[in-house]
Coordinates of C-alpha atoms and ligand atoms in Angstrom, one line a residue:
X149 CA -11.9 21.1 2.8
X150 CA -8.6 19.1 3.2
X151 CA -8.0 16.6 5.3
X152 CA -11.3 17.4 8.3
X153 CA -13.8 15.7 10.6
X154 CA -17.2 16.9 9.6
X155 CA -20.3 15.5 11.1
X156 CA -22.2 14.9 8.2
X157 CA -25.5 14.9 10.3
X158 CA -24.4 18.3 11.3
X159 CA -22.6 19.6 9.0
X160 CA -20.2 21.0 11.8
X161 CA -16.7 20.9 11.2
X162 CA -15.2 18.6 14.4
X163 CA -11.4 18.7 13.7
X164 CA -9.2 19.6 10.3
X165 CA -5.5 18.7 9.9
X166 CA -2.8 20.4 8.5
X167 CA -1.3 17.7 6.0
X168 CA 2.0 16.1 6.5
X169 CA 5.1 18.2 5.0
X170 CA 7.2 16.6 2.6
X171 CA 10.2 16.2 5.3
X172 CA 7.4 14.6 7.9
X173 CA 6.3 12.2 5.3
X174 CA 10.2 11.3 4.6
X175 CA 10.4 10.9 7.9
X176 CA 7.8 8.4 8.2
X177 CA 8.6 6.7 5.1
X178 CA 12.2 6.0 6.9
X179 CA 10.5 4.8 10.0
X180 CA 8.8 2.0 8.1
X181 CA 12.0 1.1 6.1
X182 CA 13.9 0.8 9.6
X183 CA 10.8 -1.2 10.9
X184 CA 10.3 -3.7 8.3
X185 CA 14.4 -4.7 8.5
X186 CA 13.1 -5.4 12.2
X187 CA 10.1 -6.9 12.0
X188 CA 10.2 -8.8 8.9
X189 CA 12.4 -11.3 11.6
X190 CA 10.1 -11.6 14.4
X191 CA 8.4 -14.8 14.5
X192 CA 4.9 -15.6 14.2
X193 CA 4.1 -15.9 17.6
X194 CA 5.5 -12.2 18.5
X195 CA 3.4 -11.0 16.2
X196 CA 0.5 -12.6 17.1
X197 CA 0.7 -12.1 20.7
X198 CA 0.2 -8.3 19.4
X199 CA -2.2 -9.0 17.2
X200 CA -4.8 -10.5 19.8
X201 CA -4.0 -7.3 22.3
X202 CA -4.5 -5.1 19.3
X203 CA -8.5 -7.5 18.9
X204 CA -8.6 -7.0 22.7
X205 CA -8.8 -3.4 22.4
X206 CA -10.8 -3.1 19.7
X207 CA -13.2 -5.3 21.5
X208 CA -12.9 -3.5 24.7
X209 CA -13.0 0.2 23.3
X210 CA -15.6 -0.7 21.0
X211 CA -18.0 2.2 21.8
X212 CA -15.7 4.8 21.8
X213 CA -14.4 3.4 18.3
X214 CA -18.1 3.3 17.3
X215 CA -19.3 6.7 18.2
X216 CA -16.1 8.0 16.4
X217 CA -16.7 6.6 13.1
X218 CA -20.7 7.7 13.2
X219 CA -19.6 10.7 14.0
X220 CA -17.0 10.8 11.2
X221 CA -19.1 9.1 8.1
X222 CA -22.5 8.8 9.7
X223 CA -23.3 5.1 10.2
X224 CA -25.9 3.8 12.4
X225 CA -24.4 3.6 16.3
X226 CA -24.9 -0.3 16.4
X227 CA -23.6 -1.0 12.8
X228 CA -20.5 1.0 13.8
X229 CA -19.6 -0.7 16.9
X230 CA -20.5 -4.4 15.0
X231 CA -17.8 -3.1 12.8
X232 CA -15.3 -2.5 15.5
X233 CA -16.3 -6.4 16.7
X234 CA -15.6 -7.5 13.4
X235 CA -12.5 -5.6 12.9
X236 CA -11.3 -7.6 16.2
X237 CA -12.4 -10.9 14.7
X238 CA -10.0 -10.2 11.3
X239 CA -7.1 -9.5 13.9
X240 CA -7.7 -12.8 15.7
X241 CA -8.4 -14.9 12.7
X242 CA -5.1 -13.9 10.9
X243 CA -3.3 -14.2 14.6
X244 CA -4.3 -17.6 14.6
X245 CA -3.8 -18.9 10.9
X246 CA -1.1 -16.7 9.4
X247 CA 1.5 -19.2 9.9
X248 CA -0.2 -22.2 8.9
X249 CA -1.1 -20.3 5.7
X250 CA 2.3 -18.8 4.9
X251 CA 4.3 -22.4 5.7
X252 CA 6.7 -23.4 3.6
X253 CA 4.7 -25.7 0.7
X254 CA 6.3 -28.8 -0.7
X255 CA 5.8 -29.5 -4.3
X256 CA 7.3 -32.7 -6.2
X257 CA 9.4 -32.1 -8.6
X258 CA 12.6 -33.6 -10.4
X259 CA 14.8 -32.3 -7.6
X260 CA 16.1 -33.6 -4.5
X261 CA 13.7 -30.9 -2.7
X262 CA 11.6 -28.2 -3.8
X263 CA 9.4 -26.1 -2.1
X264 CA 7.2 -22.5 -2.1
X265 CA 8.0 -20.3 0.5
X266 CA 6.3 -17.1 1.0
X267 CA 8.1 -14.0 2.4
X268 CA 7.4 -9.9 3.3
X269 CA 7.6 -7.6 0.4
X270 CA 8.1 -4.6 2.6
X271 CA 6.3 -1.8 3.4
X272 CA 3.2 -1.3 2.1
X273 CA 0.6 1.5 1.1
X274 CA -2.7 1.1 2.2
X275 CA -5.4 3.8 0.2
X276 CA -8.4 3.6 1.9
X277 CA -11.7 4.9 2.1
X278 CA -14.5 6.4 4.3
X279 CA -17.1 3.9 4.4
X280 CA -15.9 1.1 6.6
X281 CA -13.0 3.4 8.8
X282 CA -12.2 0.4 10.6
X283 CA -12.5 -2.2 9.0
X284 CA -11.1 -1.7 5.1
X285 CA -8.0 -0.6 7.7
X286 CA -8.0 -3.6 9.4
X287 CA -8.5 -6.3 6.7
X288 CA -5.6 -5.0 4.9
X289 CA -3.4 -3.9 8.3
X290 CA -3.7 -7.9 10.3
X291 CA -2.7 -10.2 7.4
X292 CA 0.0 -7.5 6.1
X293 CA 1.9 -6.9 9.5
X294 CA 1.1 -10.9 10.6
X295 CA 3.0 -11.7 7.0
X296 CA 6.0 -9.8 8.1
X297 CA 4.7 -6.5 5.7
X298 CA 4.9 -2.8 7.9
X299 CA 1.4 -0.4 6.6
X300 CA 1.4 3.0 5.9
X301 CA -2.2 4.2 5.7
X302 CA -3.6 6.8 3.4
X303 CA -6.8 7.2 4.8
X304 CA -9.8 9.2 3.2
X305 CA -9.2 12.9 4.0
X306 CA -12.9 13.1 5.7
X307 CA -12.1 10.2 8.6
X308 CA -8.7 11.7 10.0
X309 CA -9.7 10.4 13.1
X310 CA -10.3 7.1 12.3
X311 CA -7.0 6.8 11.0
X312 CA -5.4 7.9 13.8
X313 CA -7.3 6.1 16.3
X314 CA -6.4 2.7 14.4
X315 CA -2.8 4.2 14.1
X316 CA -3.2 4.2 17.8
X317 CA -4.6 0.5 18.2
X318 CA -1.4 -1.2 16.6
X319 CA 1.3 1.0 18.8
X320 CA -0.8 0.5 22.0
X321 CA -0.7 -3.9 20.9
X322 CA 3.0 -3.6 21.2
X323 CA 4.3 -3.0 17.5
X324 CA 7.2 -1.3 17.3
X325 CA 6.7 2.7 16.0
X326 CA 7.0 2.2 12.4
X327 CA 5.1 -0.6 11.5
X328 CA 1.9 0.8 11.2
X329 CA 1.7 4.5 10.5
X330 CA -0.9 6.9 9.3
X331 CA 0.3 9.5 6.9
X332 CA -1.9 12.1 7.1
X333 CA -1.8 13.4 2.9
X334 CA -4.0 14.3 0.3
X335 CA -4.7 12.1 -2.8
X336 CA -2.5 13.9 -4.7
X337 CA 0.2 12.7 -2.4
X338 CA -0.1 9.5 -3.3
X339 CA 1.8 8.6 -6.6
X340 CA 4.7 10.2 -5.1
X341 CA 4.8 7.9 -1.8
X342 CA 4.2 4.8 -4.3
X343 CA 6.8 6.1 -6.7
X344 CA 9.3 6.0 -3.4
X345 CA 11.8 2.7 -3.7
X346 CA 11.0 2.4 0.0
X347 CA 7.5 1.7 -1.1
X348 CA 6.9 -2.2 -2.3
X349 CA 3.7 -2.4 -3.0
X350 CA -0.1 -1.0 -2.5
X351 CA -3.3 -1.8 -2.3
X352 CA -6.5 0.8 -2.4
X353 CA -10.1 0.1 -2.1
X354 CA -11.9 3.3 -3.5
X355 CA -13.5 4.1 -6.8
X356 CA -13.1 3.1 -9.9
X357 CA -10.9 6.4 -11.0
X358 CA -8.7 6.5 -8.2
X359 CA -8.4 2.5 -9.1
X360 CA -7.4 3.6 -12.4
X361 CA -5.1 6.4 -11.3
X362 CA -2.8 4.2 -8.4
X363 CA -2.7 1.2 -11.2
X364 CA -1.0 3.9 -13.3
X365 CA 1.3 5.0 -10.4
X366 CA 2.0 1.2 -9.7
X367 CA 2.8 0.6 -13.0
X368 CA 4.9 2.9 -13.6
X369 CA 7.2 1.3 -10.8
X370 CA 6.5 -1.9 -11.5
X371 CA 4.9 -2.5 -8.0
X372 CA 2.1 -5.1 -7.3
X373 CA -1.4 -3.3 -6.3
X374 CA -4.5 -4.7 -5.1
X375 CA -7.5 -2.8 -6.5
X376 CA -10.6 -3.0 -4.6
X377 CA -13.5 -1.0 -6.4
X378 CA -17.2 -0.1 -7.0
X379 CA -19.6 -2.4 -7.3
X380 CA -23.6 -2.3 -9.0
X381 CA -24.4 -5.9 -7.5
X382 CA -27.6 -7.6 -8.4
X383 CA -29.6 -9.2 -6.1
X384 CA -31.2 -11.8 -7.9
X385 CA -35.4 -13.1 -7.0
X386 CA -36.6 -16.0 -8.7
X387 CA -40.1 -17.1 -8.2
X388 CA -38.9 -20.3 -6.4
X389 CA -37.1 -18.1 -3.4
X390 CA -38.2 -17.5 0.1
X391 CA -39.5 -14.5 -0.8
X392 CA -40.6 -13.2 2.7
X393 CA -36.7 -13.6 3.7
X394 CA -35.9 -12.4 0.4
X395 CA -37.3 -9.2 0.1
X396 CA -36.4 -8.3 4.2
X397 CA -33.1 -9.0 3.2
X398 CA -33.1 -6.6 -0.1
X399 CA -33.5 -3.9 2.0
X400 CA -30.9 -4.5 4.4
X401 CA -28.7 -5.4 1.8
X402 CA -29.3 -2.1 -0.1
X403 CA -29.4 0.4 3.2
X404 CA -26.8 -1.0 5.1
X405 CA -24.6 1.6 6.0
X406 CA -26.5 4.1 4.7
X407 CA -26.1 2.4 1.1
X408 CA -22.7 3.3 1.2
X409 CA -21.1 0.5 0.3
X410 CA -19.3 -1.5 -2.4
X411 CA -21.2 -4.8 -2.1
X412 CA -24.5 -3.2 -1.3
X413 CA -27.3 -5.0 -3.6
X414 CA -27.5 -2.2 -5.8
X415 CA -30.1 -3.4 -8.8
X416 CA -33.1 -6.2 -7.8
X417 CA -33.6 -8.4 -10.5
X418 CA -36.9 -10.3 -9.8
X419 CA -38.8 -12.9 -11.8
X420 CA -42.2 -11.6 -13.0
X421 CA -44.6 -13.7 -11.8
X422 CA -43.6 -12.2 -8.1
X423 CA -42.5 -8.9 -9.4
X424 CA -45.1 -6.7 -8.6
X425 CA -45.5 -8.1 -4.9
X426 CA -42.0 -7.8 -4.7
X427 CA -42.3 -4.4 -6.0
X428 CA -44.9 -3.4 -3.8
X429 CA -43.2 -4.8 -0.4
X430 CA -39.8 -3.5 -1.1
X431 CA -41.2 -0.2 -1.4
X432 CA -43.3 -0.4 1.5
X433 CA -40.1 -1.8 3.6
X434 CA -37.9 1.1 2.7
X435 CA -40.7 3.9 3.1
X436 CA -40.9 2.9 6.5
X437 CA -36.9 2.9 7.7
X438 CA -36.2 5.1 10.3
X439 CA -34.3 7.7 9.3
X440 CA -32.1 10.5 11.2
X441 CA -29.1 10.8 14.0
X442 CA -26.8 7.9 13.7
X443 CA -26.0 8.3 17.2
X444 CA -29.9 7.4 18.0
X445 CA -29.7 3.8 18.2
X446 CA -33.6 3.1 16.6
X447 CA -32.3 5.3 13.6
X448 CA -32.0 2.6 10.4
X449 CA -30.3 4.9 7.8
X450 CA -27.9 8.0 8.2
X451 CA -26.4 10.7 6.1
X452 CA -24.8 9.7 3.5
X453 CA -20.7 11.1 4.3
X454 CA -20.8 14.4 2.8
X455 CA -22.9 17.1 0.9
X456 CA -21.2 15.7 -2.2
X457 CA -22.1 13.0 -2.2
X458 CA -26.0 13.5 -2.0
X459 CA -25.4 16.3 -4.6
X460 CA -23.6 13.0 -6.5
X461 CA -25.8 10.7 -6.2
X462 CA -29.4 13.2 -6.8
X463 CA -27.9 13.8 -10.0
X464 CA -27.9 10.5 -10.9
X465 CA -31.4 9.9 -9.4
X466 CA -32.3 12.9 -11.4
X467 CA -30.7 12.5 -14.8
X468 CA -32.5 8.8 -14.8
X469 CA -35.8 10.0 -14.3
X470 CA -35.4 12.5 -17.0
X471 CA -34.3 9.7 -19.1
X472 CA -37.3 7.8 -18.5
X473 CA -36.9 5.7 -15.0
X474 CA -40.5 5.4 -13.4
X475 CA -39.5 6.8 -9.6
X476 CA -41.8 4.5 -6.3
X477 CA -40.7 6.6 -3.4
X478 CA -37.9 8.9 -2.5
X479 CA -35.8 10.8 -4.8
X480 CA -35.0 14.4 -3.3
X481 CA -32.7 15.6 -1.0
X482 CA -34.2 16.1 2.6
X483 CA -34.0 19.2 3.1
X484 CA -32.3 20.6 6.6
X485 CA -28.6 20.4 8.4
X486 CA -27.0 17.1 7.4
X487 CA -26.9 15.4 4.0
X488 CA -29.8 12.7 4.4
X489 CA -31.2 11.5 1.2
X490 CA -34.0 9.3 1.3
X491 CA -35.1 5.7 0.7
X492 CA -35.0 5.7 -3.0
X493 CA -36.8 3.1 -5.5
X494 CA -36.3 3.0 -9.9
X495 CA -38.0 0.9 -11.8
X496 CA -38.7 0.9 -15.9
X497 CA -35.0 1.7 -16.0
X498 CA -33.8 2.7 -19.1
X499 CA -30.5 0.9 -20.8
X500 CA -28.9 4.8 -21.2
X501 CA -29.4 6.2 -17.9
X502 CA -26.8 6.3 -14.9
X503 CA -29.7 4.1 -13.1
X504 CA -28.4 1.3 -15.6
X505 CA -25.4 1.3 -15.6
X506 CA -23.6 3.6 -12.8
X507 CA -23.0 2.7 -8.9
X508 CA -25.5 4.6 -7.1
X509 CA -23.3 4.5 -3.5
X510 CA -26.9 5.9 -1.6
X511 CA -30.0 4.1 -0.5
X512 CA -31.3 4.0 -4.0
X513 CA -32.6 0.7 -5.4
X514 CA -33.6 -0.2 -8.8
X515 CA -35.5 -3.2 -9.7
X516 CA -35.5 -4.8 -13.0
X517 CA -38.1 -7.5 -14.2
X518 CA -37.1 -10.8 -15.9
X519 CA -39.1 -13.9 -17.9
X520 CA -36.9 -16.3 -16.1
X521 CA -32.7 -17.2 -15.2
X522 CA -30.9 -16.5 -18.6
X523 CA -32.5 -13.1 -18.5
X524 CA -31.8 -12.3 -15.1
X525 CA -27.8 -13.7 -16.2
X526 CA -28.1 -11.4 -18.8
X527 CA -28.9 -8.1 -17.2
X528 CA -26.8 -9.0 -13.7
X529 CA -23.9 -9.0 -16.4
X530 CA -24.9 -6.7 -18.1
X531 CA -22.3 -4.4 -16.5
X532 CA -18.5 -3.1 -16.2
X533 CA -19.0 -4.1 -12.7
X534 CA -18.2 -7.6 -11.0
X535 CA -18.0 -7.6 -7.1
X536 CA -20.7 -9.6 -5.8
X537 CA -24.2 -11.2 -6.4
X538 CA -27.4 -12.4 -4.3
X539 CA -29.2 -14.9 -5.7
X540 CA -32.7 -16.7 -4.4
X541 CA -33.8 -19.3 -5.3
X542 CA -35.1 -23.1 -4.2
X543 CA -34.5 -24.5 -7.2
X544 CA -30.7 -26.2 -7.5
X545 CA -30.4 -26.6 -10.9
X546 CA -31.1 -22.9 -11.4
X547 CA -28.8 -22.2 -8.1
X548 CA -26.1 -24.1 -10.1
X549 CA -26.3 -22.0 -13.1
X550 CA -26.5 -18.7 -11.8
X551 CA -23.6 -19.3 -9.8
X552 CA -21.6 -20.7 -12.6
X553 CA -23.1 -17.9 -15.3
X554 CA -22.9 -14.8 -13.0
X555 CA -19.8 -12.7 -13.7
X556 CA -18.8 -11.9 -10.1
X557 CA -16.2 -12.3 -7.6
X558 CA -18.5 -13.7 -5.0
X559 CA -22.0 -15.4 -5.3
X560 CA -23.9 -15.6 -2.4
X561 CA -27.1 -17.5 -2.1
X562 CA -29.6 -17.0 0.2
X563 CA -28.1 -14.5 1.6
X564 CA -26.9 -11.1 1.2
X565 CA -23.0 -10.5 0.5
X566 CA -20.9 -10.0 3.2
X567 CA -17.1 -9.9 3.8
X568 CA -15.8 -12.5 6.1
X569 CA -12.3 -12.7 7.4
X570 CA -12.5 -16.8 6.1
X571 CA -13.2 -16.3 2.7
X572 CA -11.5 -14.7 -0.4
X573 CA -13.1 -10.5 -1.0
X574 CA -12.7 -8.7 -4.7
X575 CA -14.1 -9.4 -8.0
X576 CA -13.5 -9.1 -11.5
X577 CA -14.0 -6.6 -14.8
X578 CA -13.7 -2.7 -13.5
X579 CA -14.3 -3.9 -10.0
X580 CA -10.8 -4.7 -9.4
X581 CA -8.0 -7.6 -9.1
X582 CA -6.6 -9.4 -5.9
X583 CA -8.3 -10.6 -3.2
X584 CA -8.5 -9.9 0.6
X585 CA -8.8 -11.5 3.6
X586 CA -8.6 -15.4 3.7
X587 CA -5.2 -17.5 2.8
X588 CA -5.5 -15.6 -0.6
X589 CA -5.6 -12.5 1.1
X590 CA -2.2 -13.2 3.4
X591 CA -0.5 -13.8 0.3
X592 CA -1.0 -11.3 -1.5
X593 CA 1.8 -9.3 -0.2
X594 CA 4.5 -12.1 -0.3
X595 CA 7.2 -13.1 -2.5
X596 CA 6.5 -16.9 -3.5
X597 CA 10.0 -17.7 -4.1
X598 CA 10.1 -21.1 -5.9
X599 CA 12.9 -23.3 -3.5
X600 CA 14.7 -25.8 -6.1
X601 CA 17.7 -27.9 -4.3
X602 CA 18.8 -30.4 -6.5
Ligands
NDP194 P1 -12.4 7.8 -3.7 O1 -12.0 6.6 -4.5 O2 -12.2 9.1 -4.2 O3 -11.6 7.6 -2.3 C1 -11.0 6.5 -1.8 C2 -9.6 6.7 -1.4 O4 -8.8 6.9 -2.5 C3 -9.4 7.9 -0.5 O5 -8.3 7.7 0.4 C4 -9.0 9.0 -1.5 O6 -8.2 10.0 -0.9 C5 -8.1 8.2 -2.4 N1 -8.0 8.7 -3.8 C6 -8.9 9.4 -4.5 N2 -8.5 9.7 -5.7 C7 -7.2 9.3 -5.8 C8 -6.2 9.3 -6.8 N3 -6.4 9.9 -7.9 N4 -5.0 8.8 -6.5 C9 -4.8 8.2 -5.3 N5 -5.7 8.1 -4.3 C10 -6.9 8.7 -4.5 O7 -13.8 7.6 -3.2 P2 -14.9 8.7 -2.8 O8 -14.8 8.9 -1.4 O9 -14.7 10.0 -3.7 O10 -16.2 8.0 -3.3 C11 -16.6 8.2 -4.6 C12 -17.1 6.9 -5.1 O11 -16.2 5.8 -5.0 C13 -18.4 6.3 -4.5 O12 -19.5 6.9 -5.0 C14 -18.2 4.9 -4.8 O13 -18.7 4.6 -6.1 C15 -16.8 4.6 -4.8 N6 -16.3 4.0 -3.5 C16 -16.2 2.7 -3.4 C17 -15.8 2.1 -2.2 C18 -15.7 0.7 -2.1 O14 -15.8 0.2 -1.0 N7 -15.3 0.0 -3.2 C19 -15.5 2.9 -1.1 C20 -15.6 4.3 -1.3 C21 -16.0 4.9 -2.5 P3 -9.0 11.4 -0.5 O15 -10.0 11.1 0.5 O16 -7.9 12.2 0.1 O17 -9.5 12.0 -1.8

């Protein structure tokens, strides 16, 4: 169904849109040309005088902004407001350093002077998906606009309202009407707007084949992209972890937001001398989440976003079973209004089978046993993934060598991955290039023009 609100605890259809026509989108597309000439001179303080009134509402609104996006994607009430909190925090963070991290940088050279200075592409397409509404927005939208950069948001088709509502946020803070906009379009829509010269650049966080379709479109036009994509991150237990913390932690790393999420811990790789306790307290742990309305605050996983995607991920669940996966709990559609899928464990998974080597974006976990740290290297890269990694352990000799060995964009120890508006977000291999959030994040969308005065 185009581009709709429907509740996927429901199933009722809230809201649908009728899509942009091509003379709206023109329209809008000349709006942010107009705005960038204008904004691309305000200072750094005018832009972050909006940027803290744009946290400030967030912050303040933060219920209203959390009971939308439940009621759009189905997360948890409390994980939803968090993320309008944290959405708040990005806006105040990049308020606060952009300058500093976009001054001009001396470098010694042969010349009399010479220096990098960092300046605004232009506007810039933002493709974004359902699973964070406010937040994947907002990551890209606060270093972009505090850079100098005007948005344009392609939002998923299923969170309309989202979009708008964060549309909303950056007009109330005092940008100028152009700077941000939401264009209310299809995917197909999209190598069109990036193919526009008014267009400089684009970044989409998404899977793996739209990653692989906008890198096409950017190519073709020789614009820069950022590509966030999937991720099948392990979650590594070695016998020398905490493992009480360790294995509470596994499951809120694989449930959180109803598993829906690119650096969910996706595949448990444990050491075998604690593998079967492991084994047998993980699946306890996830056999007794809560599971129901999102808008009940005890609930502890939703509905995954859409009747697809259960139908998605069963088939998966399904297909590595028949291949020879040994199933612990879970593994069939609740049945009823709403697309719940239960808490799912693998195990005994089998090298050919989706549960090896496909992202399973659902509360399914798979666990995988290992003799000791090269295996565990071994099978954590043992994928065309390379987003994040958990790793446990005491030991710091073995901490040293996973993180150097593991094939991932961030390594977390002793704790789960997180994004965090201070540090560097993205991987490597089919999970994407470009980073977000942090200094690297800001720059992304700049010119480095090389200053040489002689
Ligand atoms: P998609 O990648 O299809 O959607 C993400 C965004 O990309 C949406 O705005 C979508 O628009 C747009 N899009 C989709 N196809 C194209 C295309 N060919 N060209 C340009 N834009 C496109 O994700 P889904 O919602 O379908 O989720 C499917 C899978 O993607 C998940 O199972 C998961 O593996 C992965 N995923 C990863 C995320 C992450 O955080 N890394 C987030 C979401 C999904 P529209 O909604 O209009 O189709």
């Amino acid at each position: 169904m185009g581009i709709a609100s429907i509740n996927p605890a429901t199933g009722e259809v809230m809201k649908t849109y009728d899509p942009l026509t091509d003379k709206e989108l023109a329209t809008k597309l000349d709006k942010a040309a107009a705005a960038f000439v204008l904004h691309r001179e305000t200072s750094f303080a005018y832009r972050a005088e909006r940027m803290i009134k744009a946290a400030e509402i967030l912050e303040d609104e933060k219920d209203q902004f959390g009971r939308l996006m439940s009621l759009e994607m189905g997360k948890p009430i409390q994980a939803a407001i968090d993320e309008a909190v944290k959405s708040a925090w990005a806006c105040r963070y990049y308020a606060e350093h952009a300058e500093r991290f976009l001054a001009d940088e001396a470098v010694e050279t042969s010349a009399n002077r010479s220096y990098i200075r960092y300046q605004p592409l232009g506007p810039v397409l933002a493709i974004m998906p359902w699973n964070y509404p406010f937040w994947q927005v907002i990551r890209f939208v606060a270093p972009a606009l505090m850079a100098g950069n005007v948005g344009l948001l392609k939002h998923a088709s299923n969170v309309p309202q989202s979009a708008l509502a964060v549309e909303d946020v950056f007009l109330r803070a005092g940008f100028a009407e152009g700077v941000f906009q939401t264009l209310l379009v299809g995917a197909s829509k999209v190598e069109g707007i990036l193919a526009d010269p008014r267009i400089a650049a684009a970044t989409l966080t998404g899977s793996e084949g739209a990653g692989v379709q906008v890198g096409i479109s950017a190519a073709k036009s020789i614009k820069k992209v950022v590509l966030e994509l999937g991720g099948s991150d392990p979650f590594i237990v070695m016998k020398s972890a905490n493992f009480a913390e360790a294995v509470a932690t596994a499951v809120k790393a694989r449930v959180a937001n109803n598993g829906q999420s690119c650096i969910a811990a996706k595949r448990f790789i444990v050491e075998d001398s604690i593998a079967d306790r492991f084994e047998k307290e993980f699946v306890a742990r996830m056999e007794a989440l809560k599971v129901g309305d999102p808008l009940d605050r005890t609930t502890e996983l939703g509905p995954l976003a859409s009747t697809s995607a259960v139908e998605d991920l069963h088939r998966d669940v399904q297909k590595s079973v028949d291949a020879g996966a040994r199933l612990l709990t879970g593994g069939k559609p609740i049945p009823g209004k709403g697309s719940f899928y239960p808490p799912t464990v693998l195990t005994d998974i089998p090298r050919d089978s989706p549960a090896y080597s496909e992202e399973f974006f659902g509360p399914v976990a798979t666990i995988f046993r290992v003799k000791d740290a090269e295996e565990a290297i071994r099978i954590a890269n043992d994928t065309r993934f390379g987003l994040g990694a958990s790793v446990w352990t005491q030991d710091e000799s073995e901490r040293d060598h996973l993180i150097q060995e593991l094939e991932a964009g961030m390594v977390f120890v002793n704790k789960m991955v997180a994004s965090d508006p201070r540090v560097p977000f993205g991987g490597v291999k089919r999970s994407g290039f470009g980073r977000e959030l942090g200094p690297f994040g800001i720059r992304e969308f700049t010119n480095v023009k090389t200053v040489w005065i002689e």
